[in-house]
Amino acid sequence: MNSDNQEQDTAAAPHGAEIRRGPLRPGERVQLTDEKGRRNTITLTEGGAFHTHRGYLQHDSVIGLPEGSVVTNTAGHQYQILRPLLSDFVLSMPRGAAVVYPKDAAQIVTMADIYPGARVVEAGVGSGALSISLLRAVGDQGSLHSYERREEFAQIARGNVETFFGGPHPAWDISLGDFQDEVVKTQAPGSVDRVVLDMLAPWECTDAVATVLAPGGVWISYVATVTQLSRTAEAIRADGRFTEPDGWESMVRGWHLEGLAVRPDHRMVAHTGFLLTARRLAEGATGLVAKRRASKTNFSEEDMNAWTPAAVGEREVSAHKLRRAARDASSTVQRGALESAEKFQQESGTP
């Protein structure tokens, strides 16, 4: 392939793809895995070193190597060097709020049918884990508009997203404020293909979602408790502008594989949250009411208090921790990753 074709391929590549190919460069994160399977994620810097009680590894001995290399530190211990996968990045990135686990992000992208070019809105942003998956799904030609109530969380999310993609993503916008108030100001009626809500009280957004969501569009909510799940489902049914809601959860169990000793792992990623989906009906259409036995749909005061942050086990994050996470997510080294990579390419002549 000649240089002209390489330049065309680079220009046509989706945003962020260029930093996931080629030799390992200064400024990017890599994952070190030792002989016992223990993993550490570091950011490569010229002249830097990764220290443990079992010797140290010079960053310069890693920079320029192809991904998948095996290197040896000063004490003779070996490490596999790989770029972190999205799931690895999400679980190790700086955070202020709890992240949406990869297993749930994958379900959201698939079950909500997030496709390239889709127009998606989400709330709240948290630490940006789900935003990264949504941006990958909509691509450069789609759009993701995120709404977040807390400025500190928005800063952390922005830093993590820009670190993962090597800079600002062309399809992403983020606004501060309550979703139900802001989305109707920024999105035209019926202009949104998908709505993704990760918040305490999604039932408060029913009218806003119905206003901006296009006929046939999907609304998917991620909630932590059974009470939230039930309240949201009943609000959707009562509104009448959506299809019958579907709710589910996913559980992931790994397996131990060693010779003939093949068995389920003792630990698994079990309940993390519930997912609820519904689709917008055409304007003027009324949702079909499923035939079912009568059941309690009114919520007592005790029920209403069951979804508060304290009740669902959400810990208050200190201001100091949020500032530190925001600083880590948008550190000088991370923000300069793409510039360092470009400089390295120019100096080394690598594509």
Short mmCIF file of N, CA and C in Angstrom, two decimals, residues 57-176:
data_model
loop_
_atom_site.label_atom_id
_atom_site.label_comp_id
_atom_site.label_asym_id
_atom_site.label_seq_id
_atom_site.Cartn_x
_atom_site.Cartn_y
_atom_site.Cartn_z
N LEU A 57 10.36 -1.63 35.09
CA LEU A 57 10.36 -1.74 33.63
C LEU A 57 10.43 -0.34 33.05
N GLN A 58 11.42 -0.09 32.20
CA GLN A 58 11.57 1.21 31.57
C GLN A 58 10.54 1.37 30.45
N HIS A 59 9.83 2.51 30.46
CA HIS A 59 8.86 2.78 29.41
C HIS A 59 9.52 2.82 28.03
N ASP A 60 10.74 3.31 27.98
CA ASP A 60 11.43 3.42 26.69
C ASP A 60 11.65 2.06 26.04
N SER A 61 11.69 1.00 26.86
CA SER A 61 11.87 -0.34 26.29
C SER A 61 10.57 -0.88 25.69
N VAL A 62 9.46 -0.19 25.97
CA VAL A 62 8.15 -0.59 25.45
C VAL A 62 7.74 0.27 24.26
N ILE A 63 8.05 1.58 24.33
CA ILE A 63 7.68 2.51 23.26
C ILE A 63 8.30 2.05 21.94
N GLY A 64 7.47 2.01 20.92
CA GLY A 64 7.94 1.60 19.59
C GLY A 64 7.74 0.13 19.29
N LEU A 65 7.42 -0.69 20.31
CA LEU A 65 7.21 -2.11 20.07
C LEU A 65 5.82 -2.35 19.47
N PRO A 66 5.63 -3.45 18.75
CA PRO A 66 4.29 -3.79 18.29
C PRO A 66 3.44 -4.28 19.47
N GLU A 67 2.15 -4.04 19.38
CA GLU A 67 1.24 -4.52 20.42
C GLU A 67 1.32 -6.04 20.50
N GLY A 68 1.26 -6.59 21.71
CA GLY A 68 1.36 -8.03 21.88
C GLY A 68 2.76 -8.51 22.17
N SER A 69 3.70 -7.57 22.36
CA SER A 69 5.08 -7.95 22.67
C SER A 69 5.18 -8.45 24.11
N VAL A 70 6.24 -9.22 24.38
CA VAL A 70 6.56 -9.67 25.74
C VAL A 70 7.90 -9.06 26.11
N VAL A 71 7.94 -8.37 27.25
CA VAL A 71 9.16 -7.68 27.68
C VAL A 71 9.57 -8.18 29.06
N THR A 72 10.83 -7.94 29.41
CA THR A 72 11.38 -8.40 30.69
C THR A 72 11.86 -7.20 31.49
N ASN A 73 11.53 -7.17 32.79
CA ASN A 73 11.97 -6.05 33.62
C ASN A 73 13.36 -6.31 34.18
N THR A 74 13.83 -5.42 35.05
CA THR A 74 15.21 -5.50 35.55
C THR A 74 15.46 -6.73 36.41
N ALA A 75 14.39 -7.34 36.95
CA ALA A 75 14.56 -8.52 37.80
C ALA A 75 14.29 -9.82 37.04
N GLY A 76 14.08 -9.72 35.73
CA GLY A 76 13.86 -10.91 34.93
C GLY A 76 12.43 -11.36 34.81
N HIS A 77 11.48 -10.58 35.33
CA HIS A 77 10.06 -10.95 35.24
C HIS A 77 9.47 -10.43 33.94
N GLN A 78 8.63 -11.25 33.32
CA GLN A 78 8.09 -10.91 32.00
C GLN A 78 6.68 -10.34 32.08
N TYR A 79 6.38 -9.50 31.08
CA TYR A 79 5.05 -8.90 30.96
C TYR A 79 4.59 -8.96 29.51
N GLN A 80 3.31 -9.26 29.31
CA GLN A 80 2.67 -9.08 28.02
C GLN A 80 2.22 -7.63 27.92
N ILE A 81 2.44 -7.01 26.76
CA ILE A 81 2.06 -5.61 26.58
C ILE A 81 0.95 -5.53 25.54
N LEU A 82 -0.22 -5.05 25.96
CA LEU A 82 -1.37 -4.91 25.06
C LEU A 82 -2.09 -3.59 25.35
N ARG A 83 -2.72 -3.04 24.35
CA ARG A 83 -3.60 -1.89 24.59
C ARG A 83 -4.85 -2.39 25.31
N PRO A 84 -5.36 -1.65 26.29
CA PRO A 84 -6.56 -2.09 27.01
C PRO A 84 -7.77 -2.16 26.07
N LEU A 85 -8.58 -3.18 26.23
CA LEU A 85 -9.86 -3.23 25.55
C LEU A 85 -10.81 -2.23 26.21
N LEU A 86 -11.92 -1.96 25.55
CA LEU A 86 -12.89 -1.03 26.12
C LEU A 86 -13.31 -1.46 27.52
N SER A 87 -13.55 -2.76 27.71
CA SER A 87 -13.97 -3.25 29.03
C SER A 87 -12.87 -3.03 30.07
N ASP A 88 -11.62 -3.20 29.67
CA ASP A 88 -10.50 -2.95 30.60
C ASP A 88 -10.42 -1.47 30.95
N PHE A 89 -10.56 -0.61 29.94
CA PHE A 89 -10.46 0.83 30.16
C PHE A 89 -11.55 1.31 31.12
N VAL A 90 -12.78 0.85 30.91
CA VAL A 90 -13.91 1.31 31.72
C VAL A 90 -13.71 0.95 33.19
N LEU A 91 -13.19 -0.24 33.46
CA LEU A 91 -13.05 -0.69 34.84
C LEU A 91 -11.83 -0.10 35.54
N SER A 92 -10.93 0.53 34.79
CA SER A 92 -9.73 1.10 35.41
C SER A 92 -9.65 2.62 35.32
N MET A 93 -10.61 3.25 34.64
CA MET A 93 -10.53 4.70 34.43
C MET A 93 -10.93 5.46 35.69
N PRO A 94 -10.51 6.72 35.82
CA PRO A 94 -10.93 7.54 36.97
C PRO A 94 -12.45 7.69 36.98
N ARG A 95 -13.04 7.68 38.15
CA ARG A 95 -14.49 7.77 38.22
C ARG A 95 -14.94 8.61 39.41
N GLY A 96 -16.08 9.27 39.25
CA GLY A 96 -16.72 9.99 40.33
C GLY A 96 -17.98 9.26 40.74
N ALA A 97 -18.74 8.79 39.74
CA ALA A 97 -19.94 7.99 39.98
C ALA A 97 -19.67 6.56 39.54
N ALA A 98 -20.50 5.64 40.02
CA ALA A 98 -20.37 4.24 39.61
C ALA A 98 -20.55 4.14 38.10
N VAL A 99 -19.77 3.27 37.47
CA VAL A 99 -19.83 3.12 36.01
C VAL A 99 -20.87 2.08 35.63
N VAL A 100 -21.40 2.20 34.42
CA VAL A 100 -22.23 1.15 33.84
C VAL A 100 -21.30 0.04 33.40
N TYR A 101 -21.49 -1.17 33.94
CA TYR A 101 -20.59 -2.28 33.64
C TYR A 101 -20.64 -2.64 32.16
N PRO A 102 -19.52 -3.16 31.63
CA PRO A 102 -19.49 -3.53 30.21
C PRO A 102 -20.63 -4.46 29.79
N LYS A 103 -21.02 -5.39 30.66
CA LYS A 103 -22.09 -6.31 30.29
C LYS A 103 -23.41 -5.58 30.08
N ASP A 104 -23.66 -4.53 30.85
CA ASP A 104 -24.89 -3.76 30.69
C ASP A 104 -24.79 -2.79 29.52
N ALA A 105 -23.60 -2.20 29.32
CA ALA A 105 -23.41 -1.32 28.16
C ALA A 105 -23.62 -2.09 26.87
N ALA A 106 -23.14 -3.33 26.82
CA ALA A 106 -23.32 -4.15 25.63
C ALA A 106 -24.79 -4.45 25.38
N GLN A 107 -25.53 -4.74 26.46
CA GLN A 107 -26.97 -4.98 26.33
C GLN A 107 -27.69 -3.72 25.85
N ILE A 108 -27.30 -2.57 26.36
CA ILE A 108 -27.95 -1.31 25.97
C ILE A 108 -27.73 -1.04 24.49
N VAL A 109 -26.49 -1.19 24.03
CA VAL A 109 -26.18 -0.92 22.62
C VAL A 109 -26.97 -1.87 21.71
N THR A 110 -27.07 -3.14 22.10
CA THR A 110 -27.75 -4.13 21.26
C THR A 110 -29.26 -4.05 21.38
N MET A 111 -29.79 -4.07 22.60
CA MET A 111 -31.24 -4.14 22.78
C MET A 111 -31.93 -2.83 22.44
N ALA A 112 -31.20 -1.72 22.53
CA ALA A 112 -31.78 -0.44 22.10
C ALA A 112 -31.49 -0.18 20.63
N ASP A 113 -30.77 -1.09 19.98
CA ASP A 113 -30.48 -1.00 18.55
C ASP A 113 -29.80 0.34 18.22
N ILE A 114 -28.70 0.62 18.92
CA ILE A 114 -27.93 1.83 18.64
C ILE A 114 -27.09 1.57 17.40
N TYR A 115 -27.34 2.30 16.33
CA TYR A 115 -26.71 1.99 15.04
C TYR A 115 -25.88 3.18 14.55
N PRO A 116 -24.96 2.95 13.60
CA PRO A 116 -24.16 4.05 13.06
C PRO A 116 -25.05 5.12 12.43
N GLY A 117 -24.81 6.36 12.81
CA GLY A 117 -25.61 7.46 12.30
C GLY A 117 -26.83 7.79 13.14
N ALA A 118 -27.11 7.02 14.19
CA ALA A 118 -28.29 7.27 15.03
C ALA A 118 -28.14 8.57 15.80
N ARG A 119 -29.28 9.19 16.10
CA ARG A 119 -29.34 10.39 16.94
C ARG A 119 -29.80 9.95 18.33
N VAL A 120 -28.89 10.03 19.30
CA VAL A 120 -29.12 9.48 20.63
C VAL A 120 -28.96 10.57 21.68
N VAL A 121 -29.81 10.52 22.73
CA VAL A 121 -29.63 11.37 23.90
C VAL A 121 -29.51 10.46 25.12
N GLU A 122 -28.73 10.88 26.09
CA GLU A 122 -28.57 10.10 27.32
C GLU A 122 -28.52 11.01 28.54
N ALA A 123 -28.89 10.45 29.69
CA ALA A 123 -28.78 11.12 30.98
C ALA A 123 -28.77 10.03 32.04
N GLY A 124 -28.00 10.15 33.18
CA GLY A 124 -26.89 11.04 33.34
C GLY A 124 -25.60 10.38 32.87
N VAL A 125 -24.59 11.21 32.82
CA VAL A 125 -23.34 10.80 32.21
C VAL A 125 -22.45 10.01 33.16
N GLY A 126 -22.53 10.32 34.47
CA GLY A 126 -21.68 9.62 35.43
C GLY A 126 -20.22 9.84 35.14
N SER A 127 -19.47 8.77 34.91
CA SER A 127 -18.04 8.88 34.61
C SER A 127 -17.73 8.70 33.12
N GLY A 128 -18.75 8.56 32.30
CA GLY A 128 -18.55 8.49 30.86
C GLY A 128 -18.41 7.10 30.28
N ALA A 129 -18.57 6.05 31.09
CA ALA A 129 -18.40 4.69 30.59
C ALA A 129 -19.39 4.36 29.49
N LEU A 130 -20.68 4.62 29.74
CA LEU A 130 -21.70 4.32 28.74
C LEU A 130 -21.57 5.24 27.53
N SER A 131 -21.16 6.48 27.77
CA SER A 131 -21.01 7.43 26.66
C SER A 131 -20.01 6.90 25.64
N ILE A 132 -18.93 6.28 26.10
CA ILE A 132 -17.92 5.74 25.19
C ILE A 132 -18.53 4.66 24.31
N SER A 133 -19.30 3.75 24.91
CA SER A 133 -19.94 2.69 24.12
C SER A 133 -20.94 3.26 23.13
N LEU A 134 -21.70 4.26 23.53
CA LEU A 134 -22.69 4.86 22.64
C LEU A 134 -22.01 5.59 21.49
N LEU A 135 -20.90 6.29 21.76
CA LEU A 135 -20.18 6.99 20.70
C LEU A 135 -19.58 6.01 19.70
N ARG A 136 -19.08 4.89 20.20
CA ARG A 136 -18.57 3.87 19.28
C ARG A 136 -19.68 3.35 18.38
N ALA A 137 -20.89 3.24 18.92
CA ALA A 137 -22.00 2.67 18.15
C ALA A 137 -22.55 3.66 17.13
N VAL A 138 -22.69 4.94 17.49
CA VAL A 138 -23.27 5.91 16.54
C VAL A 138 -22.25 6.35 15.50
N GLY A 139 -20.95 6.27 15.83
CA GLY A 139 -19.92 6.64 14.87
C GLY A 139 -19.81 8.14 14.66
N ASP A 140 -18.90 8.53 13.78
CA ASP A 140 -18.64 9.95 13.53
C ASP A 140 -19.83 10.66 12.90
N GLN A 141 -20.66 9.93 12.15
CA GLN A 141 -21.77 10.55 11.44
C GLN A 141 -23.06 10.60 12.26
N GLY A 142 -23.07 9.96 13.41
CA GLY A 142 -24.23 10.02 14.29
C GLY A 142 -24.12 11.17 15.26
N SER A 143 -24.93 11.15 16.29
CA SER A 143 -24.83 12.19 17.32
C SER A 143 -25.25 11.62 18.67
N LEU A 144 -24.53 12.04 19.70
CA LEU A 144 -24.87 11.70 21.08
C LEU A 144 -24.87 13.00 21.88
N HIS A 145 -26.01 13.34 22.45
CA HIS A 145 -26.11 14.51 23.31
C HIS A 145 -26.38 14.01 24.71
N SER A 146 -25.44 14.29 25.60
CA SER A 146 -25.52 13.81 26.98
C SER A 146 -25.93 14.94 27.91
N TYR A 147 -26.72 14.61 28.92
CA TYR A 147 -27.19 15.59 29.90
C TYR A 147 -26.78 15.13 31.29
N GLU A 148 -26.18 16.02 32.04
CA GLU A 148 -25.67 15.70 33.37
C GLU A 148 -25.97 16.85 34.33
N ARG A 149 -26.45 16.52 35.52
CA ARG A 149 -26.82 17.55 36.48
C ARG A 149 -25.60 18.12 37.21
N ARG A 150 -24.54 17.31 37.39
CA ARG A 150 -23.40 17.74 38.20
C ARG A 150 -22.20 18.04 37.31
N GLU A 151 -21.67 19.24 37.45
CA GLU A 151 -20.56 19.67 36.62
C GLU A 151 -19.32 18.82 36.84
N GLU A 152 -19.09 18.37 38.11
CA GLU A 152 -17.90 17.56 38.39
C GLU A 152 -17.94 16.25 37.61
N PHE A 153 -19.14 15.62 37.54
CA PHE A 153 -19.27 14.37 36.79
C PHE A 153 -19.04 14.62 35.30
N ALA A 154 -19.55 15.74 34.81
CA ALA A 154 -19.37 16.07 33.39
C ALA A 154 -17.89 16.24 33.06
N GLN A 155 -17.13 16.85 33.96
CA GLN A 155 -15.69 17.03 33.73
C GLN A 155 -14.97 15.69 33.70
N ILE A 156 -15.32 14.80 34.63
CA ILE A 156 -14.70 13.47 34.66
C ILE A 156 -15.04 12.70 33.39
N ALA A 157 -16.31 12.74 33.00
CA ALA A 157 -16.73 12.03 31.79
C ALA A 157 -16.01 12.57 30.56
N ARG A 158 -15.90 13.88 30.46
CA ARG A 158 -15.23 14.48 29.30
C ARG A 158 -13.78 14.03 29.23
N GLY A 159 -13.10 14.03 30.38
CA GLY A 159 -11.70 13.59 30.41
C GLY A 159 -11.54 12.14 29.98
N ASN A 160 -12.44 11.27 30.48
CA ASN A 160 -12.35 9.84 30.12
C ASN A 160 -12.66 9.60 28.66
N VAL A 161 -13.66 10.28 28.13
CA VAL A 161 -14.01 10.11 26.72
C VAL A 161 -12.87 10.58 25.82
N GLU A 162 -12.29 11.74 26.13
CA GLU A 162 -11.21 12.27 25.30
C GLU A 162 -9.95 11.43 25.43
N THR A 163 -9.72 10.84 26.59
CA THR A 163 -8.58 9.94 26.74
C THR A 163 -8.75 8.70 25.88
N PHE A 164 -9.95 8.12 25.90
CA PHE A 164 -10.17 6.89 25.15
C PHE A 164 -10.08 7.11 23.65
N PHE A 165 -10.65 8.21 23.16
CA PHE A 165 -10.67 8.46 21.72
C PHE A 165 -9.48 9.29 21.24
N GLY A 166 -8.62 9.73 22.15
CA GLY A 166 -7.47 10.52 21.75
C GLY A 166 -7.79 11.98 21.49
N GLY A 167 -8.94 12.47 21.94
CA GLY A 167 -9.34 13.85 21.75
C GLY A 167 -10.85 13.96 21.73
N PRO A 168 -11.41 15.17 21.59
CA PRO A 168 -12.87 15.34 21.55
C PRO A 168 -13.49 14.54 20.41
N HIS A 169 -14.63 13.90 20.70
CA HIS A 169 -15.31 13.11 19.66
C HIS A 169 -16.25 14.02 18.87
N PRO A 170 -16.21 13.95 17.53
CA PRO A 170 -17.02 14.86 16.71
C PRO A 170 -18.52 14.68 16.87
N ALA A 171 -18.97 13.54 17.38
CA ALA A 171 -20.41 13.28 17.48
C ALA A 171 -20.98 13.62 18.86
N TRP A 172 -20.15 14.14 19.77
CA TRP A 172 -20.58 14.25 21.18
C TRP A 172 -20.79 15.69 21.61
N ASP A 173 -21.91 15.92 22.28
CA ASP A 173 -22.19 17.18 22.98
C ASP A 173 -22.65 16.82 24.38
N ILE A 174 -22.35 17.70 25.33
CA ILE A 174 -22.76 17.48 26.71
C ILE A 174 -23.32 18.77 27.28
N SER A 175 -24.46 18.67 27.96
CA SER A 175 -25.12 19.83 28.55
C SER A 175 -25.35 19.59 30.03
N LEU A 176 -25.30 20.67 30.81
CA LEU A 176 -25.57 20.61 32.24
C LEU A 176 -27.02 20.96 32.50
#
